PDB file of C-alpha atoms in Angstrom:
ATOM      1  CA  MET A   1       0.000   0.000   0.000  1.00  0.00           C
ATOM      2  CA  ALA A   2       1.416   3.387  -0.950  1.00  0.00           C
ATOM      3  CA  ARG A   3       2.100   5.763   1.928  1.00  0.00           C
ATOM      4  CA  SER A   4       1.450   9.496   1.920  1.00  0.00           C
ATOM      5  CA  SER A   5       5.053  10.342   1.129  1.00  0.00           C
ATOM      6  CA  GLY A   6       5.055   8.124  -1.949  1.00  0.00           C
ATOM      7  CA  THR A   7       7.199   5.570  -0.134  1.00  0.00           C
ATOM      8  CA  ASP A   8       5.714   2.135  -0.793  1.00  0.00           C
ATOM      9  CA  ALA A   9       5.513  -0.379   2.040  1.00  0.00           C
ATOM     10  CA  PRO A  10       7.020  -3.858   1.705  1.00  0.00           C
ATOM     11  CA  ARG A  11       4.675  -6.405   0.174  1.00  0.00           C
ATOM     12  CA  ILE A  12       4.634  -9.389   2.511  1.00  0.00           C
ATOM     13  CA  THR A  13       2.542 -12.340   1.338  1.00  0.00           C
ATOM     14  CA  LEU A  14       3.859 -15.237   3.428  1.00  0.00           C
ATOM     15  CA  THR A  15       1.322 -17.935   4.265  1.00  0.00           C
ATOM     16  CA  GLU A  16       2.444 -20.241   7.079  1.00  0.00           C
ATOM     17  CA  PRO A  17       2.808 -23.819   5.776  1.00  0.00           C
ATOM     18  CA  THR A  18       0.250 -26.408   6.904  1.00  0.00           C
ATOM     19  CA  ASN A  19      -0.172 -30.199   6.704  1.00  0.00           C
ATOM     20  CA  LEU A  20       3.423 -30.706   7.781  1.00  0.00           C
ATOM     21  CA  GLU A  21       5.199 -33.877   8.832  1.00  0.00           C
ATOM     22  CA  ASP A  22       6.642 -33.766  12.351  1.00  0.00           C
ATOM     23  CA  TRP A  23      10.351 -34.543  12.268  1.00  0.00           C
ATOM     24  CA  ALA A  24      12.993 -34.655  14.997  1.00  0.00           C
ATOM     25  CA  PRO A  25      16.357 -34.888  13.205  1.00  0.00           C
ATOM     26  CA  ALA A  26      19.244 -36.641  14.933  1.00  0.00           C
ATOM     27  CA  PRO A  27      22.891 -35.598  14.511  1.00  0.00           C
ATOM     28  CA  GLY A  28      24.017 -36.423  10.994  1.00  0.00           C
ATOM     29  CA  ASP A  29      20.524 -36.599   9.517  1.00  0.00           C
ATOM     30  CA  VAL A  30      21.057 -33.418   7.489  1.00  0.00           C
ATOM     31  CA  LEU A  31      23.762 -33.588   4.829  1.00  0.00           C
ATOM     32  CA  THR A  32      25.318 -31.276   2.261  1.00  0.00           C
ATOM     33  CA  GLY A  33      22.868 -30.391  -0.506  1.00  0.00           C
ATOM     34  CA  ASP A  34      19.862 -31.920   1.272  1.00  0.00           C
ATOM     35  CA  ARG A  35      16.343 -30.617   0.714  1.00  0.00           C
ATOM     36  CA  LEU A  36      14.055 -30.356   3.744  1.00  0.00           C
ATOM     37  CA  GLU A  37      10.463 -29.944   2.605  1.00  0.00           C
ATOM     38  CA  GLY A  38       7.116 -29.971   4.374  1.00  0.00           C
ATOM     39  CA  LYS A  39       8.546 -30.548   7.863  1.00  0.00           C
ATOM     40  CA  ARG A  40       7.625 -29.275  11.304  1.00  0.00           C
ATOM     41  CA  ILE A  41      10.796 -29.342  13.378  1.00  0.00           C
ATOM     42  CA  GLY A  42      11.199 -28.506  17.057  1.00  0.00           C
ATOM     43  CA  VAL A  43      14.963 -28.025  17.173  1.00  0.00           C
ATOM     44  CA  LEU A  44      17.173 -28.107  14.096  1.00  0.00           C
ATOM     45  CA  ASP A  45      20.708 -28.036  15.491  1.00  0.00           C
ATOM     46  CA  LEU A  46      23.195 -27.549  12.647  1.00  0.00           C
ATOM     47  CA  ALA A  47      25.846 -25.640  14.580  1.00  0.00           C
ATOM     48  CA  GLY A  48      29.318 -26.241  13.207  1.00  0.00           C
ATOM     49  CA  GLU A  49      28.104 -28.369  10.298  1.00  0.00           C
ATOM     50  CA  ARG A  50      29.306 -28.013   6.705  1.00  0.00           C
ATOM     51  CA  LEU A  51      26.088 -27.775   4.710  1.00  0.00           C
ATOM     52  CA  PRO A  52      26.489 -25.666   1.561  1.00  0.00           C
ATOM     53  CA  ASP A  53      23.489 -25.575  -0.780  1.00  0.00           C
ATOM     54  CA  LEU A  54      21.055 -26.798   1.874  1.00  0.00           C
ATOM     55  CA  GLU A  55      17.396 -26.214   0.926  1.00  0.00           C
ATOM     56  CA  ILE A  56      14.568 -25.566   3.393  1.00  0.00           C
ATOM     57  CA  GLU A  57      11.181 -25.417   1.699  1.00  0.00           C
ATOM     58  CA  GLU A  58       7.737 -25.032   3.302  1.00  0.00           C
ATOM     59  CA  CYS A  59       8.902 -25.823   6.821  1.00  0.00           C
ATOM     60  CA  VAL A  60       8.121 -24.551  10.303  1.00  0.00           C
ATOM     61  CA  ILE A  61      11.121 -24.645  12.642  1.00  0.00           C
ATOM     62  CA  ASP A  62      10.812 -23.727  16.313  1.00  0.00           C
ATOM     63  CA  THR A  63      14.562 -23.247  16.840  1.00  0.00           C
ATOM     64  CA  LEU A  64      17.336 -23.229  14.263  1.00  0.00           C
ATOM     65  CA  ARG A  65      20.855 -23.340  15.686  1.00  0.00           C
ATOM     66  CA  GLY A  66      23.442 -22.422  13.091  1.00  0.00           C
ATOM     67  CA  ASP A  67      26.474 -21.086  14.915  1.00  0.00           C
ATOM     68  CA  GLY A  68      29.601 -21.509  12.802  1.00  0.00           C
ATOM     69  CA  ALA A  69      27.886 -23.690  10.197  1.00  0.00           C
ATOM     70  CA  ASP A  70      28.758 -23.390   6.522  1.00  0.00           C
ATOM     71  CA  PHE A  71      25.476 -22.374   4.878  1.00  0.00           C
ATOM     72  CA  ARG A  72      26.876 -20.958   1.645  1.00  0.00           C
ATOM     73  CA  GLY A  73      24.217 -21.107  -1.038  1.00  0.00           C
ATOM     74  CA  LEU A  74      21.480 -21.821   1.528  1.00  0.00           C
ATOM     75  CA  ARG A  75      17.914 -21.577   0.198  1.00  0.00           C
ATOM     76  CA  VAL A  76      15.045 -20.917   2.618  1.00  0.00           C
ATOM     77  CA  HIS A  77      11.671 -20.534   0.930  1.00  0.00           C
ATOM     78  CA  ASP A  78       8.062 -20.312   2.169  1.00  0.00           C
ATOM     79  CA  SER A  79       9.081 -21.108   5.736  1.00  0.00           C
ATOM     80  CA  VAL A  80       8.781 -19.885   9.312  1.00  0.00           C
ATOM     81  CA  ILE A  81      11.610 -19.931  11.855  1.00  0.00           C
ATOM     82  CA  ASP A  82      10.523 -18.996  15.372  1.00  0.00           C
ATOM     83  CA  THR A  83      14.045 -18.590  16.759  1.00  0.00           C
ATOM     84  CA  LEU A  84      17.317 -18.307  14.844  1.00  0.00           C
ATOM     85  CA  ASP A  85      20.346 -18.689  17.099  1.00  0.00           C
ATOM     86  CA  ALA A  86      23.592 -17.997  15.245  1.00  0.00           C
ATOM     87  CA  PRO A  87      26.332 -15.999  16.977  1.00  0.00           C
ATOM     88  CA  VAL A  88      28.236 -16.556  13.715  1.00  0.00           C
ATOM     89  CA  LEU A  89      26.090 -17.080  10.600  1.00  0.00           C
ATOM     90  CA  ARG A  90      27.911 -17.976   7.372  1.00  0.00           C
ATOM     91  CA  ALA A  91      25.304 -17.852   4.613  1.00  0.00           C
ATOM     92  CA  SER A  92      26.778 -15.948   1.694  1.00  0.00           C
ATOM     93  CA  SER A  93      25.067 -16.257  -1.697  1.00  0.00           C
ATOM     94  CA  SER A  94      21.939 -17.501   0.061  1.00  0.00           C
ATOM     95  CA  SER A  95      18.307 -17.104  -1.002  1.00  0.00           C
ATOM     96  CA  TRP A  96      15.480 -16.187   1.393  1.00  0.00           C
ATOM     97  CA  ARG A  97      12.002 -15.982  -0.159  1.00  0.00           C
ATOM     98  CA  GLU A  98       8.722 -15.626   1.743  1.00  0.00           C
ATOM     99  CA  VAL A  99      10.290 -16.268   5.150  1.00  0.00           C
ATOM    100  CA  ARG A 100       9.515 -15.050   8.663  1.00  0.00           C
ATOM    101  CA  VAL A 101      12.115 -15.217  11.431  1.00  0.00           C
ATOM    102  CA  SER A 102      10.333 -14.388  14.675  1.00  0.00           C
ATOM    103  CA  GLY A 103      13.198 -14.017  17.108  1.00  0.00           C
ATOM    104  CA  GLY A 104      16.744 -14.868  18.066  1.00  0.00           C
ATOM    105  CA  ARG A 105      20.192 -13.430  17.606  1.00  0.00           C
ATOM    106  CA  ILE A 106      22.749 -13.133  14.833  1.00  0.00           C
ATOM    107  CA  GLY A 107      26.072 -11.903  16.164  1.00  0.00           C
ATOM    108  CA  SER A 108      28.038 -11.779  12.918  1.00  0.00           C
ATOM    109  CA  GLY A 109      26.034 -12.457   9.773  1.00  0.00           C
ATOM    110  CA  GLU A 110      27.789 -13.132   6.476  1.00  0.00           C
ATOM    111  CA  LEU A 111      24.942 -12.635   4.000  1.00  0.00           C
ATOM    112  CA  TYR A 112      26.795 -10.921   1.198  1.00  0.00           C
ATOM    113  CA  ASP A 113      25.730 -11.602  -2.406  1.00  0.00           C
ATOM    114  CA  SER A 114      22.391 -12.921  -1.140  1.00  0.00           C
ATOM    115  CA  GLY A 115      18.798 -12.402  -2.212  1.00  0.00           C
ATOM    116  CA  LEU A 116      16.007 -11.637   0.275  1.00  0.00           C
ATOM    117  CA  SER A 117      12.446 -11.296  -0.995  1.00  0.00           C
ATOM    118  CA  GLY A 118       9.274 -11.137   1.086  1.00  0.00           C
ATOM    119  CA  VAL A 119      11.163 -11.608   4.370  1.00  0.00           C
ATOM    120  CA  GLU A 120      10.203 -10.507   7.894  1.00  0.00           C
ATOM    121  CA  PHE A 121      12.656 -10.310  10.786  1.00  0.00           C
ATOM    122  CA  VAL A 122      10.798  -9.775  14.064  1.00  0.00           C
ATOM    123  CA  GLY A 123      12.275  -9.030  17.495  1.00  0.00           C
ATOM    124  CA  MET A 124      15.808 -10.000  16.518  1.00  0.00           C
ATOM    125  CA  LYS A 125      19.186  -8.790  17.738  1.00  0.00           C
ATOM    126  CA  PHE A 126      21.810  -8.261  15.050  1.00  0.00           C
ATOM    127  CA  GLY A 127      25.450  -7.491  15.782  1.00  0.00           C
ATOM    128  CA  PHE A 128      27.240  -7.031  12.466  1.00  0.00           C
ATOM    129  CA  VAL A 129      25.419  -7.929   9.256  1.00  0.00           C
ATOM    130  CA  ASN A 130      27.267  -8.013   5.937  1.00  0.00           C
ATOM    131  CA  LEU A 131      24.805  -7.578   3.063  1.00  0.00           C
ATOM    132  CA  ARG A 132      27.317  -6.346   0.508  1.00  0.00           C
ATOM    133  CA  GLY A 133      26.169  -6.952  -3.036  1.00  0.00           C
ATOM    134  CA  SER A 134      22.832  -8.371  -1.869  1.00  0.00           C
ATOM    135  CA  THR A 135      19.345  -7.624  -3.156  1.00  0.00           C
ATOM    136  CA  LEU A 136      16.582  -6.955  -0.619  1.00  0.00           C
ATOM    137  CA  THR A 137      13.039  -6.696  -1.979  1.00  0.00           C
ATOM    138  CA  ASP A 138       9.975  -6.419   0.279  1.00  0.00           C
ATOM    139  CA  VAL A 139      11.859  -6.892   3.556  1.00  0.00           C
ATOM    140  CA  VAL A 140      10.698  -5.808   7.020  1.00  0.00           C
ATOM    141  CA  PHE A 141      12.807  -5.452  10.152  1.00  0.00           C
ATOM    142  CA  ARG A 142      10.250  -5.135  12.974  1.00  0.00           C
ATOM    143  CA  ASP A 143      11.238  -4.466  16.605  1.00  0.00           C
ATOM    144  CA  CYS A 144      14.852  -5.402  15.878  1.00  0.00           C
ATOM    145  CA  VAL A 145      18.163  -4.068  17.200  1.00  0.00           C
ATOM    146  CA  ILE A 146      20.850  -3.630  14.543  1.00  0.00           C
ATOM    147  CA  ASP A 147      24.333  -2.578  15.631  1.00  0.00           C
ATOM    148  CA  GLU A 148      26.186  -2.528  12.304  1.00  0.00           C
ATOM    149  CA  LEU A 149      24.821  -2.934   8.791  1.00  0.00           C
ATOM    150  CA  ASP A 150      27.037  -3.058   5.697  1.00  0.00           C
ATOM    151  CA  ILE A 151      25.017  -2.506   2.526  1.00  0.00           C
ATOM    152  CA  ALA A 152      27.737  -1.498   0.078  1.00  0.00           C
ATOM    153  CA  ASP A 153      26.814  -2.356  -3.541  1.00  0.00           C
ATOM    154  CA  ALA A 154      23.435  -3.662  -2.319  1.00  0.00           C
ATOM    155  CA  LYS A 155      19.995  -2.978  -3.813  1.00  0.00           C
ATOM    156  CA  LEU A 156      17.111  -2.228  -1.441  1.00  0.00           C
ATOM    157  CA  LEU A 157      13.543  -2.000  -2.720  1.00  0.00           C
ATOM    158  CA  ARG A 158      10.578  -1.595  -0.353  1.00  0.00           C
ATOM    159  CA  VAL A 159      12.448  -2.163   2.906  1.00  0.00           C
ATOM    160  CA  SER A 160      11.231  -0.863   6.272  1.00  0.00           C
ATOM    161  CA  PHE A 161      12.530  -0.779   9.843  1.00  0.00           C
ATOM    162  CA  GLU A 162       9.423  -0.620  12.031  1.00  0.00           C
ATOM    163  CA  GLY A 163      10.194  -0.111  15.710  1.00  0.00           C
ATOM    164  CA  SER A 164      13.822  -1.043  15.113  1.00  0.00           C
ATOM    165  CA  SER A 165      16.997   0.707  16.209  1.00  0.00           C
ATOM    166  CA  ILE A 166      19.963   1.159  13.894  1.00  0.00           C
ATOM    167  CA  ARG A 167      23.359   2.183  15.228  1.00  0.00           C
ATOM    168  CA  ASP A 168      25.547   2.121  12.137  1.00  0.00           C
ATOM    169  CA  ALA A 169      24.738   1.673   8.444  1.00  0.00           C
ATOM    170  CA  GLU A 170      27.534   2.152   5.963  1.00  0.00           C
ATOM    171  CA  GLY A 171      28.090   1.414   2.337  1.00  0.00           C
ATOM    172  CA  SER A 172      28.910   2.850  -1.051  1.00  0.00           C
ATOM    173  CA  ASN A 173      27.119   2.384  -4.390  1.00  0.00           C
ATOM    174  CA  THR A 174      23.979   1.326  -2.543  1.00  0.00           C
ATOM    175  CA  ARG A 175      20.788   1.536  -4.593  1.00  0.00           C
ATOM    176  CA  ILE A 176      17.874   2.704  -2.462  1.00  0.00           C
ATOM    177  CA  ASP A 177      14.237   2.734  -3.578  1.00  0.00           C
ATOM    178  CA  HIS A 178      11.222   2.998  -1.241  1.00  0.00           C
ATOM    179  CA  VAL A 179      13.269   2.433   1.920  1.00  0.00           C
ATOM    180  CA  ASP A 180      11.398   3.670   5.006  1.00  0.00           C
ATOM    181  CA  LEU A 181      13.244   4.698   8.170  1.00  0.00           C
ATOM    182  CA  ARG A 182      10.354   6.612   9.725  1.00  0.00           C
ATOM    183  CA  GLY A 183       9.552   3.857  12.188  1.00  0.00           C
ATOM    184  CA  ALA A 184      13.168   3.408  13.263  1.00  0.00           C
ATOM    185  CA  ASP A 185      14.897   4.626  16.403  1.00  0.00           C
ATOM    186  CA  LEU A 186      17.889   6.578  15.124  1.00  0.00           C
ATOM    187  CA  ASP A 187      18.779   8.428  18.342  1.00  0.00           C
ATOM    188  CA  ARG A 188      22.109   6.640  18.785  1.00  0.00           C
ATOM    189  CA  VAL A 189      23.062   6.313  15.140  1.00  0.00           C
ATOM    190  CA  GLU A 190      26.700   6.969  14.272  1.00  0.00           C
ATOM    191  CA  HIS A 191      26.740   6.520  10.490  1.00  0.00           C
ATOM    192  CA  LEU A 192      23.999   6.516   7.869  1.00  0.00           C
ATOM    193  CA  GLU A 193      26.030   6.642   4.679  1.00  0.00           C
ATOM    194  CA  GLY A 194      24.392   3.534   3.294  1.00  0.00           C
ATOM    195  CA  PHE A 195      20.870   4.981   3.469  1.00  0.00           C
ATOM    196  CA  ARG A 196      21.133   7.955   1.142  1.00  0.00           C
ATOM    197  CA  GLY A 197      17.738   8.255  -0.556  1.00  0.00           C
ATOM    198  CA  ALA A 198      15.720   6.670   2.274  1.00  0.00           C
ATOM    199  CA  THR A 199      12.634   8.336   3.774  1.00  0.00           C
ATOM    200  CA  ILE A 200      12.864   9.784   7.288  1.00  0.00           C
ATOM    201  CA  GLY A 201      10.353  11.697   9.410  1.00  0.00           C
ATOM    202  CA  ALA A 202      10.493  15.414  10.226  1.00  0.00           C
ATOM    203  CA  ASP A 203      11.117  14.659  13.900  1.00  0.00           C
ATOM    204  CA  GLN A 204      14.052  12.432  12.989  1.00  0.00           C
ATOM    205  CA  LEU A 205      15.575  15.223  10.930  1.00  0.00           C
ATOM    206  CA  TYR A 206      16.166  17.278  14.057  1.00  0.00           C
ATOM    207  CA  THR A 207      17.894  14.359  15.745  1.00  0.00           C
ATOM    208  CA  LEU A 208      20.036  13.600  12.714  1.00  0.00           C
ATOM    209  CA  ALA A 209      20.873  17.184  11.757  1.00  0.00           C
ATOM    210  CA  PRO A 210      24.328  17.263  13.428  1.00  0.00           C
ATOM    211  CA  LEU A 211      25.273  13.911  11.870  1.00  0.00           C
ATOM    212  CA  LEU A 212      24.045  14.916   8.426  1.00  0.00           C
ATOM    213  CA  ALA A 213      25.882  18.242   8.625  1.00  0.00           C
ATOM    214  CA  ALA A 214      29.113  16.505   9.613  1.00  0.00           C
ATOM    215  CA  GLN A 215      28.801  14.022   6.757  1.00  0.00           C
ATOM    216  CA  ALA A 216      28.252  16.908   4.326  1.00  0.00           C
ATOM    217  CA  GLY A 217      31.307  18.717   5.663  1.00  0.00           C
ATOM    218  CA  TYR A 218      29.478  21.608   7.341  1.00  0.00           C
ATOM    219  CA  LEU A 219      30.608  23.195  10.597  1.00  0.00           C
ATOM    220  CA  VAL A 220      27.749  24.132  12.909  1.00  0.00           C
ATOM    221  CA  ASP A 221      28.480  27.044  15.247  1.00  0.00           C
TER     222      ASP A 221
END
């Protein structure tokens, strides 16, 4: 739905999968290149595993543990993850389509050269997230805390940050279109170079004025 400023909201169309098969995987049940489809999983513990090109399709996962795992080329489509626990997430060149992640923590997220479409992150804590060269289309960060966000060479279309706080967002050659920061807490932000072209509110402008002046090279006396 178009907003009054002409900034379009993300188009989220995820339908939670139904008629799923309950599955409780044991260690070693998930292998490189496997496809998990139509499963309801309580705990999927893949921490430390080497699982490039893993596919997760139409699944509901209560808790996904992925600390230190090799998820390069991961594909997560039409799925719901209630909690994602990954102090170190290695998922470069991954694909996330019609996915909701409802909580958890990513300490260091390597998501460069990835594609995210129709994705919701809700109530999550992000440390450093590397989205260099990635494409984000129809993505919502809702009630999240983001310390550092690298979006150099990334493309963002219809992305919003509702009720989320952003401390640092840097990048060059970032393509921004319909990116909405009006619902974000920017009081403690240190850098916003990566968000040139995004929409902010009038009240935020007062908060950001000293930062914006410094970035433009102005001295305020």
